[in-house]
Short mmCIF file of C-alpha atoms and ligand atoms in Angstrom, two decimals:
data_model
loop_
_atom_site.label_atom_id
_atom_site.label_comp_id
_atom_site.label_asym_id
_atom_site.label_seq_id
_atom_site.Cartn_x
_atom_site.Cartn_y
_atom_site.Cartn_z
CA UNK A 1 0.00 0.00 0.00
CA UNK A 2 1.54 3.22 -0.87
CA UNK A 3 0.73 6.87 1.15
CA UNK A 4 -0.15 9.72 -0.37
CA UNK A 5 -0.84 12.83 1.58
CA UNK A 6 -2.43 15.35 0.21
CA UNK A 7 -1.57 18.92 1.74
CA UNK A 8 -3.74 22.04 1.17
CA UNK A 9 -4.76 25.10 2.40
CA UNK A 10 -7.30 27.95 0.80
CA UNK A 11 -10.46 27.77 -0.96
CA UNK A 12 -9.04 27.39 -4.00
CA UNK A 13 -6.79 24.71 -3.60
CA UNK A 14 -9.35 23.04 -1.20
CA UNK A 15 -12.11 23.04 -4.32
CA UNK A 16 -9.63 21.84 -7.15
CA UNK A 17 -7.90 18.56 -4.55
CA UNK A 18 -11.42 17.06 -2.88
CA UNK A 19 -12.65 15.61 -5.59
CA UNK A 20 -9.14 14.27 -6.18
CA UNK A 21 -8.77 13.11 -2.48
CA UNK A 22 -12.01 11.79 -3.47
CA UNK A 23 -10.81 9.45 -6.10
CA UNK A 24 -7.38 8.59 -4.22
CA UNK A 25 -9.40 6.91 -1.22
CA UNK A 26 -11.80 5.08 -4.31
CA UNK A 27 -8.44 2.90 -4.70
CA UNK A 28 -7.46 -0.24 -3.11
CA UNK A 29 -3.48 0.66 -3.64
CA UNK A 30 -3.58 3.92 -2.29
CA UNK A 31 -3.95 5.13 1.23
CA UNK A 32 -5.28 8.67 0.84
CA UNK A 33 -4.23 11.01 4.34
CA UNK A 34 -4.78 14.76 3.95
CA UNK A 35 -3.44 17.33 5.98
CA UNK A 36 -5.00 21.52 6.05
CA UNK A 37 -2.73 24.13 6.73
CA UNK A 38 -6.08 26.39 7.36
CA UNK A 39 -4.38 29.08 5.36
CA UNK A 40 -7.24 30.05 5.34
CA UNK A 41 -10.15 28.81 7.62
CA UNK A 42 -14.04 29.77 7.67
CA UNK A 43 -13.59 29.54 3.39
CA UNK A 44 -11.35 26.63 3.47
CA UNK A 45 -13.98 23.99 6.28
CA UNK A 46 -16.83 25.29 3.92
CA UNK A 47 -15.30 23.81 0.95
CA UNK A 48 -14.38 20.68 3.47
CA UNK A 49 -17.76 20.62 4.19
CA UNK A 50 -19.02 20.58 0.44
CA UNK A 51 -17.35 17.58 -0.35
CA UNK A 52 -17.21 15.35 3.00
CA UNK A 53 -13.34 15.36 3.49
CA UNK A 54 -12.00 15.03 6.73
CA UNK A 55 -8.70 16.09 7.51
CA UNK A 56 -6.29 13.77 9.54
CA UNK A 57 -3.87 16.51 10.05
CA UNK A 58 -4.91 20.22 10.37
CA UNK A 59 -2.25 22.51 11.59
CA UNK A 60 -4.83 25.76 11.99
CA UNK A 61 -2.19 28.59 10.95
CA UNK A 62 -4.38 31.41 9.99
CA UNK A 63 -3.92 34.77 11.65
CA UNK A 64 -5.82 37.68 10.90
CA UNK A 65 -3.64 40.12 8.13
CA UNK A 66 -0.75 37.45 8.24
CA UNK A 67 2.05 37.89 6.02
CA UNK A 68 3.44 35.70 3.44
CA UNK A 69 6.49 35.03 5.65
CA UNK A 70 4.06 33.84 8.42
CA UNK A 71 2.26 31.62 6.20
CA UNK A 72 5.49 30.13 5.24
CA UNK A 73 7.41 30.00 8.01
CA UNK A 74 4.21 28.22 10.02
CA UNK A 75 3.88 25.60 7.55
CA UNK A 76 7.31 24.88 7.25
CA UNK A 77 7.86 24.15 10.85
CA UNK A 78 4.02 22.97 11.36
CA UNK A 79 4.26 20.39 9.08
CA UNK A 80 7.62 18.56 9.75
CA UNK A 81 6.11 16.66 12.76
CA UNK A 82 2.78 15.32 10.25
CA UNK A 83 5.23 14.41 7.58
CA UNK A 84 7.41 12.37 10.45
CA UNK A 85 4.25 11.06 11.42
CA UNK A 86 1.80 10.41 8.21
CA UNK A 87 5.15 8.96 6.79
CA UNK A 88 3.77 9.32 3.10
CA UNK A 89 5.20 7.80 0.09
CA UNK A 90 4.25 11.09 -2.03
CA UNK A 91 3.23 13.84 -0.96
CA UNK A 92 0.91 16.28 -3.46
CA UNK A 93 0.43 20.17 -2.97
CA UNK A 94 -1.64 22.10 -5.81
CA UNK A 95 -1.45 25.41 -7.72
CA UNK A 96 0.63 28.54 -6.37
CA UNK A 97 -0.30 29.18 -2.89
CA UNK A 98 2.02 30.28 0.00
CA UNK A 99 0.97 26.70 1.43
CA UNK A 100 1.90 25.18 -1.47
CA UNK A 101 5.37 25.94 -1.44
CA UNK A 102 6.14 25.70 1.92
CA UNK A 103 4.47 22.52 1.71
CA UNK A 104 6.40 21.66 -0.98
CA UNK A 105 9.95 22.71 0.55
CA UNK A 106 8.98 20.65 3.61
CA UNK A 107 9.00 17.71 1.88
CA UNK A 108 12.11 18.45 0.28
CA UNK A 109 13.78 18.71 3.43
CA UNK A 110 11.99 15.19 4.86
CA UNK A 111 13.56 13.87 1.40
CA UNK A 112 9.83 13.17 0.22
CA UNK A 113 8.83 12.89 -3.54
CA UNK A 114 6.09 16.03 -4.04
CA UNK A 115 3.61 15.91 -6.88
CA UNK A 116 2.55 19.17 -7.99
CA UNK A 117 -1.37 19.34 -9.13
CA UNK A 118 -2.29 22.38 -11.78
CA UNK A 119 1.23 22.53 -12.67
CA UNK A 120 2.86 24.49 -15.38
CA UNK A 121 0.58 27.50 -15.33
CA UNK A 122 2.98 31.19 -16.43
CA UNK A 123 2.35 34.46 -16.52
CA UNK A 124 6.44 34.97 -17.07
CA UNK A 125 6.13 38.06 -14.63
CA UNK A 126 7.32 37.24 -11.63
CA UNK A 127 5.30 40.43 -9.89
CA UNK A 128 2.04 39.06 -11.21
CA UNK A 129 0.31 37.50 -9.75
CA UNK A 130 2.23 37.99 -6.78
CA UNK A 131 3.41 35.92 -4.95
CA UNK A 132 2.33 33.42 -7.21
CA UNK A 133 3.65 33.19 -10.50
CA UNK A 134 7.01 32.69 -8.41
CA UNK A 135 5.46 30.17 -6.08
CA UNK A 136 4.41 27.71 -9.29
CA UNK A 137 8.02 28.06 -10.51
CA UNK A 138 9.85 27.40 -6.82
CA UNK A 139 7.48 24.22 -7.01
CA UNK A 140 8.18 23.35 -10.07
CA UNK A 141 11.46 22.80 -9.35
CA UNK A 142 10.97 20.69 -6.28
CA UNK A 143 8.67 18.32 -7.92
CA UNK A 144 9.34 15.50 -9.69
CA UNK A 145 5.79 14.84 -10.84
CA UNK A 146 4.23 17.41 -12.35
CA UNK A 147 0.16 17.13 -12.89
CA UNK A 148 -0.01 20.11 -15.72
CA UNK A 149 -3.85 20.46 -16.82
CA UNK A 150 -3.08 21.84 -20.76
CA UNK A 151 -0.87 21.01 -23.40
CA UNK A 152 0.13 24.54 -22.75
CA UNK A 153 1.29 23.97 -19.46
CA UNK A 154 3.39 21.54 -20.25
CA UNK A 155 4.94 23.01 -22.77
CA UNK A 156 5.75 25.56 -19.98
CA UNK A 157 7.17 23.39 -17.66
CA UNK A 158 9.22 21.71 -20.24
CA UNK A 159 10.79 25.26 -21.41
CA UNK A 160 11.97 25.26 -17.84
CA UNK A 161 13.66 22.11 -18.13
CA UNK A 162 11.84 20.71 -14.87
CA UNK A 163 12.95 17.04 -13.63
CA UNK A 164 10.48 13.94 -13.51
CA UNK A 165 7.56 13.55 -15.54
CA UNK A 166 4.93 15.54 -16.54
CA UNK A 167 1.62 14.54 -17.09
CA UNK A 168 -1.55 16.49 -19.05
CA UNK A 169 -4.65 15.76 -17.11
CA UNK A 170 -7.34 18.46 -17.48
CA UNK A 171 -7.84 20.76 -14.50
CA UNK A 172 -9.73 19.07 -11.34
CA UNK A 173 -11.92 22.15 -10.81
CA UNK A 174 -13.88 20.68 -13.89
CA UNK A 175 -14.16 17.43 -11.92
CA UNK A 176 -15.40 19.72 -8.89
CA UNK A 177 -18.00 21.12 -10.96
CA UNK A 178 -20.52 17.86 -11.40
CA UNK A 179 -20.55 17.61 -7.22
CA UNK A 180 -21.71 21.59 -7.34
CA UNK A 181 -23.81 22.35 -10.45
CA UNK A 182 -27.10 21.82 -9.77
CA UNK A 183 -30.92 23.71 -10.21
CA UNK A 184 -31.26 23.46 -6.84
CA UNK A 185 -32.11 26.94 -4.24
CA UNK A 186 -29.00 29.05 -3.10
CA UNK A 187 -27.89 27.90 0.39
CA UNK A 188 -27.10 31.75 1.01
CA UNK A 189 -30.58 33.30 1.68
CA UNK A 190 -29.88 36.35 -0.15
CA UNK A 191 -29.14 35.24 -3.28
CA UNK A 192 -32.79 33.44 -3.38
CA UNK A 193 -33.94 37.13 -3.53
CA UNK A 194 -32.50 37.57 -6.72
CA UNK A 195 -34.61 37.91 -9.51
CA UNK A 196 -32.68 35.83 -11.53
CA UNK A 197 -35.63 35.56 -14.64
CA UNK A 198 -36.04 39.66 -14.82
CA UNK A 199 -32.62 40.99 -14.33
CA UNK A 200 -29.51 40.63 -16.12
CA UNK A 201 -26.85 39.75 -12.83
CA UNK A 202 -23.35 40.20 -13.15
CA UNK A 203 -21.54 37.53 -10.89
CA UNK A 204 -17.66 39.53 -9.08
CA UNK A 205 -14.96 38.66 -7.26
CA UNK A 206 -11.74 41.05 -6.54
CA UNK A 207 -9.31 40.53 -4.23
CA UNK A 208 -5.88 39.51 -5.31
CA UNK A 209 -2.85 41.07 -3.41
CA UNK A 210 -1.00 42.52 -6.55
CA UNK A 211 -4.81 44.65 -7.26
CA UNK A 212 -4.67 46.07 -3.29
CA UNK A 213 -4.17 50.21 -3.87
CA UNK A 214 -5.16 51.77 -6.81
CA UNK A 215 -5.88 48.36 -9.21
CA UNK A 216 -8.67 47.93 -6.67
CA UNK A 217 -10.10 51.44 -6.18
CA UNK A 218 -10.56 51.39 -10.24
CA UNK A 219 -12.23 48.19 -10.50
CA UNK A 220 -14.84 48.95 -7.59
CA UNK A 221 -15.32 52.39 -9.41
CA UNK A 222 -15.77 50.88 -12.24
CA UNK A 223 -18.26 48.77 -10.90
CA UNK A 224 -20.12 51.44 -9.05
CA UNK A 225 -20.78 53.54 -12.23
CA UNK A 226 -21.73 50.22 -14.14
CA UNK A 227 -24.30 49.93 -11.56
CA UNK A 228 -25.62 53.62 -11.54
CA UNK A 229 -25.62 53.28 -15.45
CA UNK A 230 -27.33 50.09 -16.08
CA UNK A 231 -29.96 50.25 -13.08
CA UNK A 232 -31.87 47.03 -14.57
CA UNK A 233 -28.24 44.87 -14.01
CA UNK A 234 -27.83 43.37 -10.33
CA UNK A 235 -24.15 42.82 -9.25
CA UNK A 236 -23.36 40.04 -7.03
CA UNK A 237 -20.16 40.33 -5.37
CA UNK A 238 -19.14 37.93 -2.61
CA UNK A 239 -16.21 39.42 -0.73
CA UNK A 240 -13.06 37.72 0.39
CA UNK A 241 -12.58 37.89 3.97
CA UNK A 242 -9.29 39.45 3.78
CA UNK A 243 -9.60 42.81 6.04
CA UNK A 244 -7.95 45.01 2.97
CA UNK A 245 -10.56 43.56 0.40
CA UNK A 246 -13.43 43.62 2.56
CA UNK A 247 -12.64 47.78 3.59
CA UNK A 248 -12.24 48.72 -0.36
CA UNK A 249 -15.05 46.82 -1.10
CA UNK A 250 -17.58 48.36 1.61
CA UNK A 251 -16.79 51.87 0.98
CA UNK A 252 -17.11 52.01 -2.45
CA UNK A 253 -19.86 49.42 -3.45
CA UNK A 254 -21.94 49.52 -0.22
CA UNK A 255 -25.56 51.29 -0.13
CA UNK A 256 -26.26 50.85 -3.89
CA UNK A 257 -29.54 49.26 -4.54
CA UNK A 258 -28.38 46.96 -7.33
CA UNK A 259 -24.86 46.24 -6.01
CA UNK A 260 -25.01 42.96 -3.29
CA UNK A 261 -22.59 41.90 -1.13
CA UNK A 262 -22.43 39.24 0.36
CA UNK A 263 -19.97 36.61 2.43
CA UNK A 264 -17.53 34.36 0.90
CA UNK A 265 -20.47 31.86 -0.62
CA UNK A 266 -19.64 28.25 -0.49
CA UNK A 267 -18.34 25.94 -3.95
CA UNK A 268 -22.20 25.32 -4.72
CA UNK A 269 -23.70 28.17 -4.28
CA UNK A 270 -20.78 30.33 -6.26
CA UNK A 271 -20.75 27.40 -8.99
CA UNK A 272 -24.71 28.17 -9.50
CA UNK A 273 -24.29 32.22 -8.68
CA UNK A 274 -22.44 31.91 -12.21
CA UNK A 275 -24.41 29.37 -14.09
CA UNK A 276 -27.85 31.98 -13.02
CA UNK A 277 -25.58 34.94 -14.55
CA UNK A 278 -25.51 37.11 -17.30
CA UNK A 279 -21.55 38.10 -16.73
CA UNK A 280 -18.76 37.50 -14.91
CA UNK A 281 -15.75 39.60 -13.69
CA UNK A 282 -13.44 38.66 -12.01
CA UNK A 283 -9.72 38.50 -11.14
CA UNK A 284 -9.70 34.80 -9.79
CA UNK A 285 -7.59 32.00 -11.71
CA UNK A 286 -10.22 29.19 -10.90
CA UNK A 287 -13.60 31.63 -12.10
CA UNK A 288 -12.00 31.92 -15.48
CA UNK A 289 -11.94 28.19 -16.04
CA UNK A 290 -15.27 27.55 -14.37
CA UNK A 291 -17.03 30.39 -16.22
CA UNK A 292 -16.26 29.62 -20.00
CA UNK A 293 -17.89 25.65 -19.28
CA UNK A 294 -20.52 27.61 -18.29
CA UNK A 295 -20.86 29.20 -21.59
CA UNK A 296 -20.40 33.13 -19.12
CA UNK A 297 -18.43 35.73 -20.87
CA UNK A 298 -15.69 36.26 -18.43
CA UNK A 299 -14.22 39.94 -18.04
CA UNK A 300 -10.73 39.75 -16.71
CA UNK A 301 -9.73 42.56 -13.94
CA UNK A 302 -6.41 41.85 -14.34
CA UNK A 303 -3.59 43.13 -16.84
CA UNK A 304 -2.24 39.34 -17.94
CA UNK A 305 -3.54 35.71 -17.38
CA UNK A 306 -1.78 32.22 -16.96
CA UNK A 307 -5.01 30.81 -18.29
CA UNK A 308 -4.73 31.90 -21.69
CA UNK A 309 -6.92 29.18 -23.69
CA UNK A 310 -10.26 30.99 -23.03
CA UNK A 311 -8.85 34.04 -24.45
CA UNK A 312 -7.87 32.79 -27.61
CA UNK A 313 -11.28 30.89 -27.50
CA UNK A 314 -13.23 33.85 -27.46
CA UNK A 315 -14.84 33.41 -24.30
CA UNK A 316 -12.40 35.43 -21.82
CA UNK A 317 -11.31 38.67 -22.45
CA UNK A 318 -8.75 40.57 -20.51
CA UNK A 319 -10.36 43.75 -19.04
CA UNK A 320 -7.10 45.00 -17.31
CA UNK A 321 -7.44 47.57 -14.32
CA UNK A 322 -8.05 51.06 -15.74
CA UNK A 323 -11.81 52.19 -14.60
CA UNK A 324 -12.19 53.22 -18.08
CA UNK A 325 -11.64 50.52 -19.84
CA UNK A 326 -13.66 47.75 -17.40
CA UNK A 327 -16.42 50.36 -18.20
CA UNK A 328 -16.59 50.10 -21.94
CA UNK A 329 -16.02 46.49 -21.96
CA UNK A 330 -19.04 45.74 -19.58
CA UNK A 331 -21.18 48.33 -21.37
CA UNK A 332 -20.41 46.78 -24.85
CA UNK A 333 -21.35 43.12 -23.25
CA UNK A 334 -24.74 44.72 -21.73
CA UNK A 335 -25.45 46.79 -24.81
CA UNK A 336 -24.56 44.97 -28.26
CA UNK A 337 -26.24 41.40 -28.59
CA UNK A 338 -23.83 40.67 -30.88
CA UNK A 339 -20.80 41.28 -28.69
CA UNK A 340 -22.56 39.03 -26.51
CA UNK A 341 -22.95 36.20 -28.30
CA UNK A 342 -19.73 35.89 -29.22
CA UNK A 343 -18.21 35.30 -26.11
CA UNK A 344 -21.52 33.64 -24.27
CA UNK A 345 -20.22 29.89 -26.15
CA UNK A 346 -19.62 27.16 -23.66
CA UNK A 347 -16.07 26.09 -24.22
CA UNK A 348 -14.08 23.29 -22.27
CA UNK A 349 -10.26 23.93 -22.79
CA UNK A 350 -9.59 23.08 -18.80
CA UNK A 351 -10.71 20.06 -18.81
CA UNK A 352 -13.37 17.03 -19.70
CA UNK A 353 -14.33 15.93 -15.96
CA UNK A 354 -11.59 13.16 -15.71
CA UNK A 355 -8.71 15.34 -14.31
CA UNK A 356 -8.69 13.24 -10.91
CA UNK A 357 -8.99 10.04 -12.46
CA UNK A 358 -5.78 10.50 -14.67
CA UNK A 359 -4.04 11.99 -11.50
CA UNK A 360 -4.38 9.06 -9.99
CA UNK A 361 -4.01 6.63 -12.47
CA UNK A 362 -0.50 8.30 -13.10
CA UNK A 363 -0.05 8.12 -9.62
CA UNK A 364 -0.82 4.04 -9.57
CA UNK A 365 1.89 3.75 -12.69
CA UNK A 366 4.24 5.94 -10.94
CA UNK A 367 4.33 3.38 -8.36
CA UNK A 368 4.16 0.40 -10.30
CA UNK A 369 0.29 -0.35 -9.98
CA UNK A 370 -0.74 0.37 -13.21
CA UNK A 371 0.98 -1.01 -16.62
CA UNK A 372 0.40 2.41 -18.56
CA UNK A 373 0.57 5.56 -18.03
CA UNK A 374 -2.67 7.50 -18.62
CA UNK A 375 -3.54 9.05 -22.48
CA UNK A 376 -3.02 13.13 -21.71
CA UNK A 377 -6.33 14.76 -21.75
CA UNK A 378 -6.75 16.96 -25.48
CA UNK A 379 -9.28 19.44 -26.17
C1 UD1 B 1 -4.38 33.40 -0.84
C2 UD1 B 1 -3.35 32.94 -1.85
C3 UD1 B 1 -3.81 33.18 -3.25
C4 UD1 B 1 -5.17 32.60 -3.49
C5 UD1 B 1 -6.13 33.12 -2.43
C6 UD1 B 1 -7.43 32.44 -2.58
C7 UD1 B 1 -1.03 33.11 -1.14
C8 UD1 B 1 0.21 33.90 -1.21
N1 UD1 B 1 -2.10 33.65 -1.72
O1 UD1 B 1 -4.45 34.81 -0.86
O2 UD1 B 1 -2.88 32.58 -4.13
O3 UD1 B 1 -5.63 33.03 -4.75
O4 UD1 B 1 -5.61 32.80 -1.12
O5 UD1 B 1 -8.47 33.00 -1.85
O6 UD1 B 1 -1.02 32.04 -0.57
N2 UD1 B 1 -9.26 35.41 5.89
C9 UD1 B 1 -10.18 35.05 6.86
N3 UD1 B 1 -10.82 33.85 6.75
C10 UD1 B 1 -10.60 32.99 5.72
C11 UD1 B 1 -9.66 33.37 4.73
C12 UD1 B 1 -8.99 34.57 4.83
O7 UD1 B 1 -10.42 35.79 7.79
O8 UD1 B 1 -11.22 31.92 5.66
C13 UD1 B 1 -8.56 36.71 6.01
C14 UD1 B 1 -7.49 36.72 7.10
O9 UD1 B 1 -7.50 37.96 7.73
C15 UD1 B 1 -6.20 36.55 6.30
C16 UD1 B 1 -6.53 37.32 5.04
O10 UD1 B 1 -7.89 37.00 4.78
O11 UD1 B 1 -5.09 37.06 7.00
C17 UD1 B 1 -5.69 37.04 3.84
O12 UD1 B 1 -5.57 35.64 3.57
P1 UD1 B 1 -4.25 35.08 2.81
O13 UD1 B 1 -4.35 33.61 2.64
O14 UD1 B 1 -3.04 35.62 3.45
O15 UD1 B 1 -4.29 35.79 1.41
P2 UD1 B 1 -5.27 35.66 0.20
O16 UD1 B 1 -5.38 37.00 -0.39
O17 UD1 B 1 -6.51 34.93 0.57
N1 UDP B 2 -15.34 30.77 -4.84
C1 UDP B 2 -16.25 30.38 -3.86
N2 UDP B 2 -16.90 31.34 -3.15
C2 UDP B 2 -16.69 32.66 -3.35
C3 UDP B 2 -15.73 33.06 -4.33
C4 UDP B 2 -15.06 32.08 -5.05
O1 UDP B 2 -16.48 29.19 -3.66
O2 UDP B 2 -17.31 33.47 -2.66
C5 UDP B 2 -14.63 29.72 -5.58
C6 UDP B 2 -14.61 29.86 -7.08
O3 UDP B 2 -15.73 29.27 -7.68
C7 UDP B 2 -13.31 29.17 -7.46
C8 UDP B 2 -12.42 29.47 -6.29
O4 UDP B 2 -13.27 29.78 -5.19
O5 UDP B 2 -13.46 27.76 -7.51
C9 UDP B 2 -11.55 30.63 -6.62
O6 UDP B 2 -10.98 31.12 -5.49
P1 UDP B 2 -10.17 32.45 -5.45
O7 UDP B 2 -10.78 33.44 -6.37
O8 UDP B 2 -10.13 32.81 -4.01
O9 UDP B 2 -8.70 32.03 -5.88
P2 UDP B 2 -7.95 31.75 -7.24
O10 UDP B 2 -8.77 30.88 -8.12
O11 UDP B 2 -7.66 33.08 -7.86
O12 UDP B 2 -6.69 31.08 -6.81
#
């Protein structure tokens, strides 16, 4: 029986591994442990609770405003005990996360292979996203099995010259999305009072660190005169927890009658929030691979992506994070059915819904469970 332990720590990360902790504890070869760093707590035990995983190992880091030496120097030292403990064969991190390298350089140091899920993804600007785009690369160098969802990402890892082997697998957040698409009623009360039939609702999230400042004041006045202009359009932001996001936010969105803001909203609800929509914008990584197998146009608040694929699919444009421009863009989408339709197309280039089955299967041959590797997921 070979280990695996599976460590993890935000939202994000905790959406896109479940379903893949999921499928490691469907087989008889694998032992399947998972340990939470609680990067980030209330969002990450909602997503926890989504899915039914319980953790065997949580080390409960989070402090409010924490830096991104606190979040690595905590799981560095936190986790050295599980690892001596757990005594995995493998252990996986995902993504680009301050838990994920830490993690990652932890098991380094315990001499522990790490296999790195959603591997491979570049903006080749190592200021953005910040921290990031350097995170990925850190990890990509301490892996030696490397989980990359597109052809594109691999051809991004192997640019870098990165050891081990790389495998294409689709993203998991595709997987994630059959537990939480569904027509049934919005767990969060408030979005059941939107009149989802009547209005035209554009589904937000902000709050990455390299848009804190000025990036951020644009976006939410942006926002704010999208919503005085177009007082027929409901936007539906549910904002991050982080005390910087959640202070921008308020004082320049709060009070307008079609502007609603709401908590963090769990996987489901958020998943159906943007399947109900019109629009999104956003400057999350995992909303602009969710949104396009939606068939949403997705409006990018960023100024570059390391998910390029919807953009040159049509679906994904990037908005950047001048007021002015985030202004025409959602004005043309709202005003010229045309515009719409172009980018409203449901496209899949993140994956097909068997991400987590390849992972594992690669993990199986890896270990010498499994004859063949699995065939690399194509578009
Ligand atoms: C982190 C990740 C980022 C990821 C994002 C997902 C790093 C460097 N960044 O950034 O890659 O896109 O998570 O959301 O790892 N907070 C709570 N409760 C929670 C979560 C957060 O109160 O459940 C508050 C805390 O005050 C915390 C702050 O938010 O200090 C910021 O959290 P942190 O993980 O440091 O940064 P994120 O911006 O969330
Ligand atoms: N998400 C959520 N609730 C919210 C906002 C986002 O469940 O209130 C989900 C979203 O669907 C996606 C993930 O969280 O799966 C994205 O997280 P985030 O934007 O924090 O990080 P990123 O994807 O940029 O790393």
């Amino acid at each position: 029986m070979k280990r695996v332990l599976s460590v993890f720590g935000t939202r994000p990360e905790a959406i896109k591994m479940c379903p893949l902790v999921l499928e490691l504890e469907r087989r008889a070869g694998l032992e399947s442990l998972v340990c939470v760093t609680a990067q980030h707590r209330e969002m990450l035990d909602g997503v926890l609770k989504t899915f039914g995983v319980t953790p065997d190992f949580d080390l409960n880091i989070m402090s409010e405003g924490q830096t991104l030496s606190d979040i690595t120097a905590k799981v560095l030292t936190g986790l050295g005990p599980v690892l001596d403990a757990a005594k995995p064969d493998l252990v996986l991190v995902h993504g680009d996360t301050g838990t994920t390298f830490s993690a990652a350089l932890s098991a380094f140091y315990h001499h522990l292979p790490v296999g790195h899920v959603e591997a491979g993804l570049r903006t080749w600007d190592r200021w953005s996203p910040y921290p990031e785009e350097l995170n990925r690369c850190l990890v990509g160098r301490l892996a030696e099995l490397h989980f990359a969802p597109t052809a594109r990402n691999r051809e991004n890892l192997e640019r870098e010259a990165v050891e081990g082997t790389i495998f294409v697998t689709g993203n998991t957040v595709i997987d994630a999305m059959a537990y939480t698409v569904n027509d049934r009623p919005f767990g969060c009360a408030a979005l059941n009072g939107v009149d989802f039939q009547n209005r035209r609702v554009i589904a937000m999230t902000c709050h990455r660190r390299e848009n804190y400042g000025e990036p951020m004041e644009n976006i939410f006045t942006a926002v704010r005169e999208l919503a005085l202009a177009f007082p027929g359009v409901t936007v539906v932001y549910p904002v991050h927890l982080s005390p910087v996001v959640q202070r921008a936010a308020r004082s320049h969105l709060e009070g307008l009658p079609n502007v609603l803001l709401t908590e963090p909203l769990d996987a489901m609800d958020m998943h159906r929030l943007m399947d109900r929509s019109y629009l999104v914008m956003t400057d999350s990584g995992g909303l602009q691979e969710e949104a396009p197998a939606l068939g949403k146009p997705v409006l990018v608040l960023r100024r570059e992506t390391e998910r390029p694929e919807a953009v040159a699919a049509g679906t994904v444009k990037l908005a950047g994070t001048g007021r002015a421009e985030i202004l025409r863009l959602a004005s043309e989408l709202l005003t010229d059915p045309a515009e719409y339709e172009k980018m409203a197309r449901a496209v899949n280039p993140y994956g097909d819904g068997q991400a987590c089955r390849r992972i594992a299967d690669a993990i199986e041959w890896h270990f010498g469970l499994r004859t063949d590797p699995p065939a690399p997921f194509t578009v």
